[in-house]
Amino acid sequence: MNNQIIKGFSNLSKEKKLKQVALLTQNPEETEKIFKTFWIQDEKTAKRFDEFSENTISMFGLPYGIAPNFIINQKKYFIPMVTEESSVVAAAANSAKFWANFGGFKSEIISTIKTGHVHFLWNGNYNKLLSVFVELKDRMIAKTNNITANMRERGGGIIDIEIVNLTAELENYYQIKATFETIDSMGANFINSCLEEFAEELKLFLQEKTIFINKEKNCDIVMAILSNYTPDCLVETSVECKISDFAKLDIDMEPEKFVQKFQAAVNIANVSTYRATTHNKGIFNGIDAVALATGNDFRALEAAGHVFASKTGKYKSLTNVELTQNNFKFTLKVPISIGTVGGLTQLHPLAKLSLEILGNPNARELMTILSSAGLANNFAAIKSLVTKGIQIGHMKMHLINILNTLNATENEKEEAKLFFENKKITVENVRRFLNK
Ligand code: MEV
């Protein structure tokens, strides 16, 4: 392929885009056919999905599964999870079932505040700006009255606006830092719209106020954008049981030994960044899957979670274990900024149904559900890791993928499942089994 830039690709019809892209593959005709098998048949729905993004040429399917039997704050849920990883739903379901015997997950919203900034460069006297900031703040709030009207009616809106002087770290750098309550929406568009108005008002204000001398009349608005770091949109979820209760767990280990190794695993994640990354990734296996199923932005959740895990200056576990003589308590504290209205949550037919399956929770309740799924997955992962190892369960769930990759027939798949019931599953072992 030459490196000539193609112009107007986005103006082509879906059919023509697909044709052009298919030419990049070895068998364009076959490629087109495969892509088209994933086209949504219903025209109206197809159009809606195509319009979620740009240059859509097909749909990319992921399994939509259910982790049943979650008890969260005494309420039962069937949690929808969208993930490609074979063991995630099973792990969540196993944990949920176990913890249902001990009162389930207890989850508490700590705070729901979101933050955004106007980042600007200004060569002026900070104290002067500070002395008139109350007036600027009032003007900013007034300027966004139209945008915030609905949100205020629902009990949300702008919480506060302040000015942050960061000139010691970057020459002339200041922030207008604003905090928001966005109730049941994730709020990205709402926050960004407010921030852009604040930026406009700041420019006008500097021009108009006579207190500012000539060089102070202009500022350079670098950008106005919400922050995906949401340490004040926080949920804490825990499970708790007697140590002796682990005798009922399907593990070949004394409960005391189990909790001791479990705690050691969490301690290790607190001192080893390498381990903490995988440990926290396992938490996001659960959180992301529910975020996807409910039409929420999992990248934002991941970004916030990983920075939160580094809040002490060292990247650590997001979960914590407390052991007393008889008791085991396992807690996850994580920022979760999501919505149940706005974005794709009501536009994507399956996201909408996911919320219905969950009993149409508000955003606060959905925070408790996502964090419970995260804690459940972390519990399942550590339980496996410190007992029989992760591969037995993982590979058992993955066996079907290996068989499909090796083009096994339906009969061979059934026989392989029986054969590998108590045997070590590796790609090589499965290949050897099929060759026999
Ligand atoms: C795999 O997706 C997640 C785990 O690696 C998490 C962990 O190691 O804690 C099993």
CSV table of C-alpha atoms and ligand atoms in Angstrom, one decimal:
chain,number,residue,atom,x,y,z
A,1,MET,CA,0.0,0.0,0.0
A,2,ASN,CA,1.4,3.4,-0.8
A,3,ASN,CA,1.4,6.1,1.9
A,4,GLN,CA,-0.9,8.5,0.0
A,5,ILE,CA,-3.5,10.1,2.3
A,6,ILE,CA,-7.0,9.1,1.4
A,7,LYS,CA,-9.4,12.0,1.5
A,8,GLY,CA,-13.2,11.8,2.1
A,9,PHE,CA,-13.2,8.3,3.5
A,10,SER,CA,-15.8,9.3,6.0
A,11,ASN,CA,-18.1,10.5,3.2
A,12,LEU,CA,-18.2,7.0,1.6
A,13,SER,CA,-21.2,4.8,2.3
A,14,LYS,CA,-20.7,1.9,4.7
A,15,GLU,CA,-20.7,-0.5,1.8
A,16,LYS,CA,-18.0,1.4,0.0
A,17,LYS,CA,-15.8,1.9,3.1
A,18,LEU,CA,-16.0,-1.8,3.7
A,19,LYS,CA,-15.0,-2.5,0.1
A,20,GLN,CA,-12.0,-0.3,0.4
A,21,VAL,CA,-10.9,-1.8,3.7
A,22,ALA,CA,-11.4,-5.3,2.5
A,23,LEU,CA,-8.8,-4.6,-0.3
A,24,LEU,CA,-6.2,-4.6,2.5
A,25,THR,CA,-6.8,-8.2,3.2
A,26,GLN,CA,-5.8,-11.4,1.2
A,27,ASN,CA,-9.3,-12.3,0.3
A,28,PRO,CA,-11.4,-9.1,-0.1
A,29,GLU,CA,-14.6,-11.0,-1.0
A,30,GLU,CA,-14.5,-13.3,2.0
A,31,THR,CA,-13.6,-10.3,4.2
A,32,GLU,CA,-16.6,-8.4,3.1
A,33,LYS,CA,-18.8,-11.4,3.7
A,34,ILE,CA,-17.5,-11.9,7.3
A,35,PHE,CA,-17.8,-8.3,8.2
A,36,LYS,CA,-21.4,-8.3,6.9
A,37,THR,CA,-22.4,-11.3,9.0
A,38,PHE,CA,-22.0,-8.9,12.0
A,39,TRP,CA,-24.1,-6.2,10.5
A,40,ILE,CA,-27.3,-5.6,12.5
A,41,GLN,CA,-30.3,-6.6,10.4
A,42,ASP,CA,-32.9,-4.2,11.7
A,43,GLU,CA,-32.2,-1.0,9.7
A,44,LYS,CA,-33.2,1.5,12.4
A,45,THR,CA,-31.0,-0.3,15.1
A,46,ALA,CA,-28.2,-0.6,12.6
A,47,LYS,CA,-28.2,3.1,11.9
A,48,ARG,CA,-28.2,3.9,15.6
A,49,PHE,CA,-25.2,1.7,16.2
A,50,ASP,CA,-23.3,3.0,13.2
A,51,GLU,CA,-23.8,6.5,14.4
A,52,PHE,CA,-22.3,5.8,17.9
A,53,SER,CA,-19.0,6.1,16.2
A,54,GLU,CA,-17.3,7.3,12.9
A,55,ASN,CA,-16.4,5.2,9.9
A,56,THR,CA,-18.3,2.2,11.1
A,57,ILE,CA,-18.0,-0.8,8.8
A,58,SER,CA,-19.3,-3.5,11.1
A,59,MET,CA,-20.1,-4.5,14.7
A,60,PHE,CA,-17.6,-6.2,17.0
A,61,GLY,CA,-19.3,-8.8,19.2
A,62,LEU,CA,-18.5,-9.6,22.8
A,63,PRO,CA,-20.2,-12.1,25.1
A,64,TYR,CA,-22.9,-10.6,27.3
A,65,GLY,CA,-23.1,-12.8,30.4
A,66,ILE,CA,-24.9,-12.8,33.8
A,67,ALA,CA,-23.3,-13.2,37.2
A,68,PRO,CA,-26.3,-14.3,39.3
A,69,ASN,CA,-26.8,-14.3,43.1
A,70,PHE,CA,-25.1,-11.0,44.0
A,71,ILE,CA,-26.5,-9.7,47.3
A,72,ILE,CA,-25.5,-6.0,47.7
A,73,ASN,CA,-26.8,-4.1,50.6
A,74,GLN,CA,-29.4,-6.9,51.2
A,75,LYS,CA,-30.7,-6.6,47.6
A,76,LYS,CA,-30.4,-9.4,45.1
A,77,TYR,CA,-29.0,-8.7,41.7
A,78,PHE,CA,-28.3,-10.6,38.4
A,79,ILE,CA,-25.3,-8.6,37.2
A,80,PRO,CA,-24.8,-8.2,33.4
A,81,MET,CA,-21.2,-8.4,32.4
A,82,VAL,CA,-19.7,-7.9,28.9
A,83,THR,CA,-16.2,-9.3,28.6
A,84,GLU,CA,-14.1,-11.4,26.3
A,85,GLU,CA,-12.2,-13.1,29.1
A,86,SER,CA,-13.5,-16.6,29.7
A,87,SER,CA,-13.2,-16.8,33.5
A,88,VAL,CA,-14.4,-13.3,34.5
A,89,VAL,CA,-18.2,-14.0,34.8
A,90,ALA,CA,-17.6,-17.4,36.4
A,91,ALA,CA,-15.2,-15.9,39.0
A,92,ALA,CA,-17.7,-13.1,39.8
A,93,ALA,CA,-20.6,-15.7,40.1
A,94,ASN,CA,-18.6,-18.0,42.3
A,95,SER,CA,-17.7,-15.2,44.7
A,96,ALA,CA,-21.2,-13.8,44.7
A,97,LYS,CA,-22.6,-17.3,45.6
A,98,PHE,CA,-20.0,-17.7,48.4
A,99,TRP,CA,-20.6,-14.3,49.9
A,100,ALA,CA,-24.4,-14.6,49.7
A,101,ASN,CA,-24.0,-17.0,52.7
A,102,PHE,CA,-22.5,-14.3,54.8
A,103,GLY,CA,-24.7,-11.3,54.2
A,104,GLY,CA,-23.3,-10.4,50.7
A,105,PHE,CA,-21.6,-7.2,49.8
A,106,LYS,CA,-22.0,-4.1,52.0
A,107,SER,CA,-21.4,-1.0,49.9
A,108,GLU,CA,-21.4,2.7,50.9
A,109,ILE,CA,-21.1,5.8,48.8
A,110,ILE,CA,-18.5,8.1,50.3
A,111,SER,CA,-18.9,11.0,47.9
A,112,THR,CA,-20.1,11.8,44.4
A,113,ILE,CA,-18.2,15.0,43.5
A,114,LYS,CA,-16.6,15.5,40.0
A,115,THR,CA,-14.0,18.0,39.0
A,116,GLY,CA,-13.1,20.0,35.9
A,117,HIS,CA,-10.6,22.7,35.1
A,118,VAL,CA,-10.0,25.7,32.9
A,119,HIS,CA,-6.2,25.5,32.4
A,120,PHE,CA,-4.8,28.9,31.5
A,121,LEU,CA,-1.5,30.8,31.3
A,122,TRP,CA,-1.5,34.3,32.7
A,123,ASN,CA,1.3,36.8,33.3
A,124,GLY,CA,-0.3,38.8,36.1
A,125,ASN,CA,-0.6,39.5,39.8
A,126,TYR,CA,-2.2,36.5,41.5
A,127,ASN,CA,-3.3,38.5,44.6
A,128,LYS,CA,-5.1,41.0,42.5
A,129,LEU,CA,-7.0,38.2,40.7
A,130,LEU,CA,-7.8,36.6,44.1
A,131,SER,CA,-9.1,39.9,45.4
A,132,VAL,CA,-11.8,40.0,42.7
A,133,PHE,CA,-12.4,36.3,42.4
A,134,VAL,CA,-15.7,36.2,44.2
A,135,GLU,CA,-17.1,38.5,41.6
A,136,LEU,CA,-15.7,36.4,38.8
A,137,LYS,CA,-17.1,33.3,40.4
A,138,ASP,CA,-20.6,34.8,40.5
A,139,ARG,CA,-20.3,35.8,36.9
A,140,MET,CA,-19.3,32.3,35.9
A,141,ILE,CA,-22.2,30.8,37.8
A,142,ALA,CA,-24.6,33.3,36.2
A,143,LYS,CA,-23.2,32.6,32.7
A,144,THR,CA,-24.0,28.9,33.0
A,145,ASN,CA,-27.5,29.4,34.5
A,146,ASN,CA,-29.1,28.0,31.3
A,147,ILE,CA,-26.8,25.0,31.1
A,148,THR,CA,-27.2,24.1,34.8
A,149,ALA,CA,-31.0,24.7,35.1
A,150,ASN,CA,-32.0,21.1,34.6
A,151,MET,CA,-29.3,19.7,36.7
A,152,ARG,CA,-30.1,22.1,39.5
A,153,GLU,CA,-33.7,21.0,39.3
A,154,ARG,CA,-32.5,17.4,39.9
A,155,GLY,CA,-30.5,18.5,43.0
A,156,GLY,CA,-27.1,18.9,41.2
A,157,GLY,CA,-25.1,21.5,39.5
A,158,ILE,CA,-21.9,23.5,40.3
A,159,ILE,CA,-20.7,23.0,43.8
A,160,ASP,CA,-17.8,25.4,43.9
A,161,ILE,CA,-15.3,27.3,41.8
A,162,GLU,CA,-11.8,28.2,43.0
A,163,ILE,CA,-8.6,29.4,41.5
A,164,VAL,CA,-5.4,27.4,41.8
A,165,ASN,CA,-2.0,29.0,41.4
A,166,LEU,CA,0.5,26.5,40.0
A,167,THR,CA,3.0,29.0,38.8
A,168,ALA,CA,5.7,27.5,41.1
A,169,GLU,CA,5.4,24.3,39.0
A,170,LEU,CA,4.9,25.8,35.5
A,171,GLU,CA,5.5,29.4,34.5
A,172,ASN,CA,2.2,31.4,34.5
A,173,TYR,CA,0.1,28.4,34.9
A,174,TYR,CA,-3.3,28.7,36.8
A,175,GLN,CA,-6.4,26.7,37.0
A,176,ILE,CA,-10.1,27.5,37.5
A,177,LYS,CA,-11.0,24.4,39.4
A,178,ALA,CA,-14.7,23.6,39.5
A,179,THR,CA,-16.5,20.9,41.3
A,180,PHE,CA,-19.9,19.5,40.3
A,181,GLU,CA,-22.7,17.2,41.4
A,182,THR,CA,-24.1,15.5,38.3
A,183,ILE,CA,-26.7,13.2,40.0
A,184,ASP,CA,-27.5,10.3,37.7
A,185,SER,CA,-25.4,11.3,34.7
A,186,MET,CA,-21.7,10.7,34.4
A,187,GLY,CA,-21.7,14.4,33.5
A,188,ALA,CA,-18.8,14.8,31.1
A,189,ASN,CA,-20.7,16.9,28.5
A,190,PHE,CA,-22.4,18.9,31.2
A,191,ILE,CA,-19.1,19.7,33.0
A,192,ASN,CA,-17.2,20.4,29.8
A,193,SER,CA,-20.0,22.8,28.6
A,194,CYS,CA,-19.8,24.7,31.9
A,195,LEU,CA,-16.0,24.9,31.8
A,196,GLU,CA,-16.0,26.4,28.3
A,197,GLU,CA,-18.4,29.1,29.5
A,198,PHE,CA,-16.1,29.8,32.5
A,199,ALA,CA,-13.2,30.2,30.1
A,200,GLU,CA,-15.1,32.7,28.0
A,201,GLU,CA,-16.2,34.6,31.1
A,202,LEU,CA,-12.6,34.7,32.5
A,203,LYS,CA,-11.4,36.3,29.3
A,204,LEU,CA,-14.1,38.9,29.4
A,205,PHE,CA,-13.6,39.6,33.0
A,206,LEU,CA,-9.8,40.3,32.6
A,207,GLN,CA,-10.6,42.7,29.8
A,208,GLU,CA,-13.3,44.6,31.6
A,209,LYS,CA,-11.9,45.0,35.1
A,210,THR,CA,-9.9,48.2,35.5
A,211,ILE,CA,-7.9,46.7,38.3
A,212,PHE,CA,-5.9,44.8,35.7
A,213,ILE,CA,-3.0,46.6,33.9
A,214,ASN,CA,-2.5,46.1,30.2
A,215,LYS,CA,-0.3,43.0,30.3
A,216,GLU,CA,-2.9,41.4,32.7
A,217,LYS,CA,-5.8,41.9,30.4
A,218,ASN,CA,-5.2,38.8,28.3
A,219,CYS,CA,-4.8,35.2,29.3
A,220,ASP,CA,-4.1,32.2,27.3
A,221,ILE,CA,-6.8,29.6,27.7
A,222,VAL,CA,-5.0,26.3,27.1
A,223,MET,CA,-8.0,24.1,27.6
A,224,ALA,CA,-11.2,23.5,29.5
A,225,ILE,CA,-11.9,19.9,30.4
A,226,LEU,CA,-13.3,17.7,33.1
A,227,SER,CA,-10.8,15.5,35.0
A,228,ASN,CA,-11.2,11.7,34.8
A,229,TYR,CA,-9.5,11.6,38.2
A,230,THR,CA,-12.5,11.4,40.5
A,231,PRO,CA,-11.1,10.7,44.0
A,232,ASP,CA,-14.2,12.4,45.4
A,233,CYS,CA,-16.6,10.2,43.6
A,234,LEU,CA,-15.9,7.3,45.8
A,235,VAL,CA,-17.4,4.0,46.9
A,236,GLU,CA,-16.3,1.5,49.6
A,237,THR,CA,-17.5,-2.1,49.4
A,238,SER,CA,-16.7,-4.9,51.7
A,239,VAL,CA,-17.4,-8.5,52.6
A,240,GLU,CA,-16.9,-10.1,55.9
A,241,CYS,CA,-17.1,-13.5,57.6
A,242,LYS,CA,-15.6,-15.6,60.3
A,243,ILE,CA,-12.3,-17.1,59.5
A,244,SER,CA,-13.7,-20.6,60.2
A,245,ASP,CA,-16.3,-20.0,57.5
A,246,PHE,CA,-13.6,-20.6,54.9
A,247,ALA,CA,-13.8,-24.3,55.8
A,248,LYS,CA,-16.9,-24.2,53.6
A,249,LEU,CA,-14.9,-22.9,50.7
A,250,ASP,CA,-13.9,-25.4,48.0
A,251,ILE,CA,-10.1,-25.2,48.9
A,252,ASP,CA,-7.7,-27.8,50.1
A,253,MET,CA,-6.4,-25.6,52.9
A,254,GLU,CA,-7.1,-24.9,56.6
A,255,PRO,CA,-9.0,-21.6,57.0
A,256,GLU,CA,-6.3,-20.0,59.1
A,257,LYS,CA,-3.6,-20.8,56.5
A,258,PHE,CA,-5.9,-19.5,53.7
A,259,VAL,CA,-6.5,-16.1,55.3
A,260,GLN,CA,-2.8,-15.8,56.1
A,261,LYS,CA,-1.9,-16.4,52.5
A,262,PHE,CA,-4.7,-14.2,51.3
A,263,GLN,CA,-3.4,-11.3,53.4
A,264,ALA,CA,0.1,-12.0,52.3
A,265,ALA,CA,-1.1,-11.7,48.7
A,266,VAL,CA,-2.6,-8.2,49.4
A,267,ASN,CA,0.5,-7.2,51.3
A,268,ILE,CA,2.6,-8.2,48.3
A,269,ALA,CA,0.4,-6.0,46.0
A,270,ASN,CA,1.1,-3.1,48.4
A,271,VAL,CA,4.9,-3.4,48.1
A,272,SER,CA,5.3,-4.7,44.5
A,273,THR,CA,4.1,-2.5,41.7
A,274,TYR,CA,4.4,-5.4,39.3
A,275,ARG,CA,2.0,-7.5,41.4
A,276,ALA,CA,-0.3,-4.5,42.2
A,277,THR,CA,-0.9,-3.9,38.5
A,278,THR,CA,-2.1,-7.4,37.9
A,279,HIS,CA,-4.0,-7.4,41.2
A,280,ASN,CA,-5.9,-4.2,40.3
A,281,LYS,CA,-6.4,-5.4,36.8
A,282,GLY,CA,-8.3,-8.3,38.2
A,283,ILE,CA,-10.5,-5.8,40.0
A,284,PHE,CA,-11.2,-4.0,36.8
A,285,ASN,CA,-12.1,-7.3,35.1
A,286,GLY,CA,-15.3,-7.0,37.1
A,287,ILE,CA,-15.8,-3.3,37.1
A,288,ASP,CA,-15.2,-2.8,33.4
A,289,ALA,CA,-17.5,-5.7,32.4
A,290,VAL,CA,-20.4,-4.1,34.2
A,291,ALA,CA,-19.4,-0.7,32.9
A,292,LEU,CA,-19.6,-2.0,29.3
A,293,ALA,CA,-22.9,-3.8,29.9
A,294,THR,CA,-24.4,-0.6,31.2
A,295,GLY,CA,-23.0,1.7,28.5
A,296,ASN,CA,-20.5,3.4,30.7
A,297,ASP,CA,-17.0,4.6,30.0
A,298,PHE,CA,-14.6,1.9,31.3
A,299,ARG,CA,-11.5,3.9,30.2
A,300,ALA,CA,-12.4,6.7,32.5
A,301,LEU,CA,-12.9,4.2,35.4
A,302,GLU,CA,-9.6,2.5,34.7
A,303,ALA,CA,-7.7,5.9,34.6
A,304,ALA,CA,-9.2,7.1,37.8
A,305,GLY,CA,-8.7,3.8,39.6
A,306,HIS,CA,-5.1,3.4,38.7
A,307,VAL,CA,-4.3,7.0,39.8
A,308,PHE,CA,-6.2,6.5,43.0
A,309,ALA,CA,-4.1,3.4,43.6
A,310,SER,CA,-1.1,5.7,43.5
A,311,LYS,CA,-2.4,8.4,45.8
A,312,THR,CA,0.3,7.8,48.4
A,313,GLY,CA,3.0,8.2,45.8
A,314,LYS,CA,3.3,4.5,45.4
A,315,TYR,CA,1.1,2.3,43.3
A,316,LYS,CA,-0.7,-0.1,45.6
A,317,SER,CA,-3.6,-2.5,45.9
A,318,LEU,CA,-7.1,-1.0,45.7
A,319,THR,CA,-8.3,-3.7,48.1
A,320,ASN,CA,-7.5,-4.2,51.8
A,321,VAL,CA,-7.7,-7.1,54.2
A,322,GLU,CA,-8.4,-6.8,57.9
A,323,LEU,CA,-7.9,-9.8,60.0
A,324,THR,CA,-8.7,-10.1,63.7
A,325,GLN,CA,-8.5,-13.3,65.7
A,326,ASN,CA,-11.8,-14.7,64.3
A,327,ASN,CA,-12.8,-12.3,61.5
A,328,PHE,CA,-11.9,-11.7,57.9
A,329,LYS,CA,-12.9,-8.4,56.2
A,330,PHE,CA,-12.1,-7.6,52.6
A,331,THR,CA,-12.7,-4.1,51.3
A,332,LEU,CA,-12.4,-2.2,48.0
A,333,LYS,CA,-12.3,1.5,48.0
A,334,VAL,CA,-12.4,2.9,44.4
A,335,PRO,CA,-13.5,6.0,42.5
A,336,ILE,CA,-16.4,5.2,40.2
A,337,SER,CA,-17.8,7.9,38.1
A,338,ILE,CA,-20.7,6.5,36.0
A,339,GLY,CA,-24.2,7.4,34.9
A,340,THR,CA,-27.6,5.8,34.4
A,341,VAL,CA,-28.8,8.5,32.2
A,342,GLY,CA,-27.1,10.2,29.3
A,343,GLY,CA,-24.3,8.9,27.1
A,344,LEU,CA,-25.1,5.4,25.7
A,345,THR,CA,-26.9,4.2,28.9
A,346,GLN,CA,-30.3,4.7,27.4
A,347,LEU,CA,-29.4,4.7,23.7
A,348,HIS,CA,-27.8,1.3,23.5
A,349,PRO,CA,-30.7,-1.1,23.7
A,350,LEU,CA,-28.7,-3.7,25.6
A,351,ALA,CA,-27.3,-1.1,28.0
A,352,LYS,CA,-30.8,0.0,28.7
A,353,LEU,CA,-31.9,-3.5,29.3
A,354,SER,CA,-28.9,-4.1,31.6
A,355,LEU,CA,-30.1,-1.3,33.8
A,356,GLU,CA,-33.6,-2.7,33.7
A,357,ILE,CA,-32.2,-6.2,34.8
A,358,LEU,CA,-30.5,-4.4,37.6
A,359,GLY,CA,-33.8,-2.8,38.7
A,360,ASN,CA,-33.1,0.6,37.1
A,361,PRO,CA,-30.7,1.7,39.7
A,362,ASN,CA,-29.7,5.4,40.1
A,363,ALA,CA,-26.0,6.2,39.7
A,364,ARG,CA,-25.2,5.8,43.4
A,365,GLU,CA,-26.7,2.3,43.4
A,366,LEU,CA,-24.9,1.4,40.2
A,367,MET,CA,-21.6,2.5,41.9
A,368,THR,CA,-22.2,-0.1,44.5
A,369,ILE,CA,-22.9,-2.7,41.9
A,370,LEU,CA,-19.7,-2.1,39.9
A,371,SER,CA,-17.6,-2.0,43.0
A,372,SER,CA,-19.1,-5.3,44.2
A,373,ALA,CA,-18.3,-6.9,40.9
A,374,GLY,CA,-14.7,-5.6,41.2
A,375,LEU,CA,-14.3,-6.9,44.8
A,376,ALA,CA,-15.9,-10.3,43.8
A,377,ASN,CA,-13.4,-10.7,41.0
A,378,ASN,CA,-10.5,-9.8,43.1
A,379,PHE,CA,-11.6,-12.2,45.8
A,380,ALA,CA,-11.9,-15.0,43.3
A,381,ALA,CA,-8.5,-14.3,41.8
A,382,ILE,CA,-6.7,-14.2,45.1
A,383,LYS,CA,-8.5,-17.3,46.3
A,384,SER,CA,-7.3,-19.3,43.3
A,385,LEU,CA,-3.8,-17.8,43.3
A,386,VAL,CA,-3.1,-18.8,46.9
A,387,THR,CA,-4.7,-22.2,46.7
A,388,LYS,CA,-4.7,-24.3,43.6
A,389,GLY,CA,-3.2,-21.7,41.3
A,390,ILE,CA,-4.9,-19.6,38.6
A,391,GLN,CA,-4.3,-21.9,35.6
A,392,ILE,CA,-6.7,-24.8,36.6
A,393,GLY,CA,-9.8,-22.6,36.6
A,394,HIS,CA,-8.5,-20.3,33.8
A,395,MET,CA,-7.6,-23.0,31.4
A,396,LYS,CA,-10.8,-24.9,32.2
A,397,MET,CA,-12.8,-21.9,31.0
A,398,HIS,CA,-10.3,-21.4,28.2
A,399,LEU,CA,-10.4,-25.0,27.0
A,400,ILE,CA,-13.3,-24.3,24.6
A,401,ASN,CA,-11.3,-21.4,23.0
A,402,ILE,CA,-8.3,-23.7,22.5
A,403,LEU,CA,-10.6,-26.3,20.9
A,404,ASN,CA,-12.2,-23.8,18.7
A,405,THR,CA,-8.8,-22.4,17.6
A,406,LEU,CA,-7.7,-25.9,16.7
A,407,ASN,CA,-11.0,-26.4,14.7
A,408,ALA,CA,-12.2,-29.3,16.9
A,409,THR,CA,-15.6,-30.9,15.9
A,410,GLU,CA,-18.5,-30.8,18.4
A,411,ASN,CA,-17.9,-34.4,19.2
A,412,GLU,CA,-14.2,-33.8,19.9
A,413,LYS,CA,-15.1,-30.9,22.1
A,414,GLU,CA,-17.4,-33.0,24.2
A,415,GLU,CA,-14.8,-35.7,24.5
A,416,ALA,CA,-12.0,-33.2,25.3
A,417,LYS,CA,-14.1,-31.7,28.1
A,418,LEU,CA,-14.5,-35.1,29.8
A,419,PHE,CA,-10.8,-36.0,29.2
A,420,PHE,CA,-9.5,-32.8,30.6
A,421,GLU,CA,-11.8,-32.8,33.7
A,422,ASN,CA,-8.9,-33.8,36.0
A,423,LYS,CA,-5.9,-33.1,33.7
A,424,LYS,CA,-3.6,-30.2,33.0
A,425,ILE,CA,-4.9,-28.1,30.1
A,426,THR,CA,-2.3,-26.6,27.9
A,427,VAL,CA,-2.5,-25.9,24.1
A,428,GLU,CA,0.1,-28.6,23.5
A,429,ASN,CA,-1.9,-31.2,25.6
A,430,VAL,CA,-5.1,-30.3,23.8
A,431,ARG,CA,-3.4,-30.6,20.4
A,432,ARG,CA,-1.9,-34.0,21.3
A,433,PHE,CA,-5.4,-35.1,22.5
A,434,LEU,CA,-6.9,-34.1,19.2
A,435,ASN,CA,-4.2,-35.7,17.1
A,436,LYS,CA,-4.8,-39.0,18.9
B,1,MEV,C1,-6.6,-12.1,34.9
B,1,MEV,O1,-7.4,-11.4,34.0
B,1,MEV,C2,-6.7,-11.4,36.3
B,1,MEV,C3,-5.7,-12.0,37.3
B,1,MEV,O2,-4.4,-12.1,36.8
B,1,MEV,C4,-5.8,-11.1,38.5
B,1,MEV,C5,-4.8,-11.4,39.6
B,1,MEV,O3,-3.8,-12.0,39.3
B,1,MEV,O4,-5.1,-11.0,40.7
B,1,MEV,C6,-6.2,-13.4,37.7
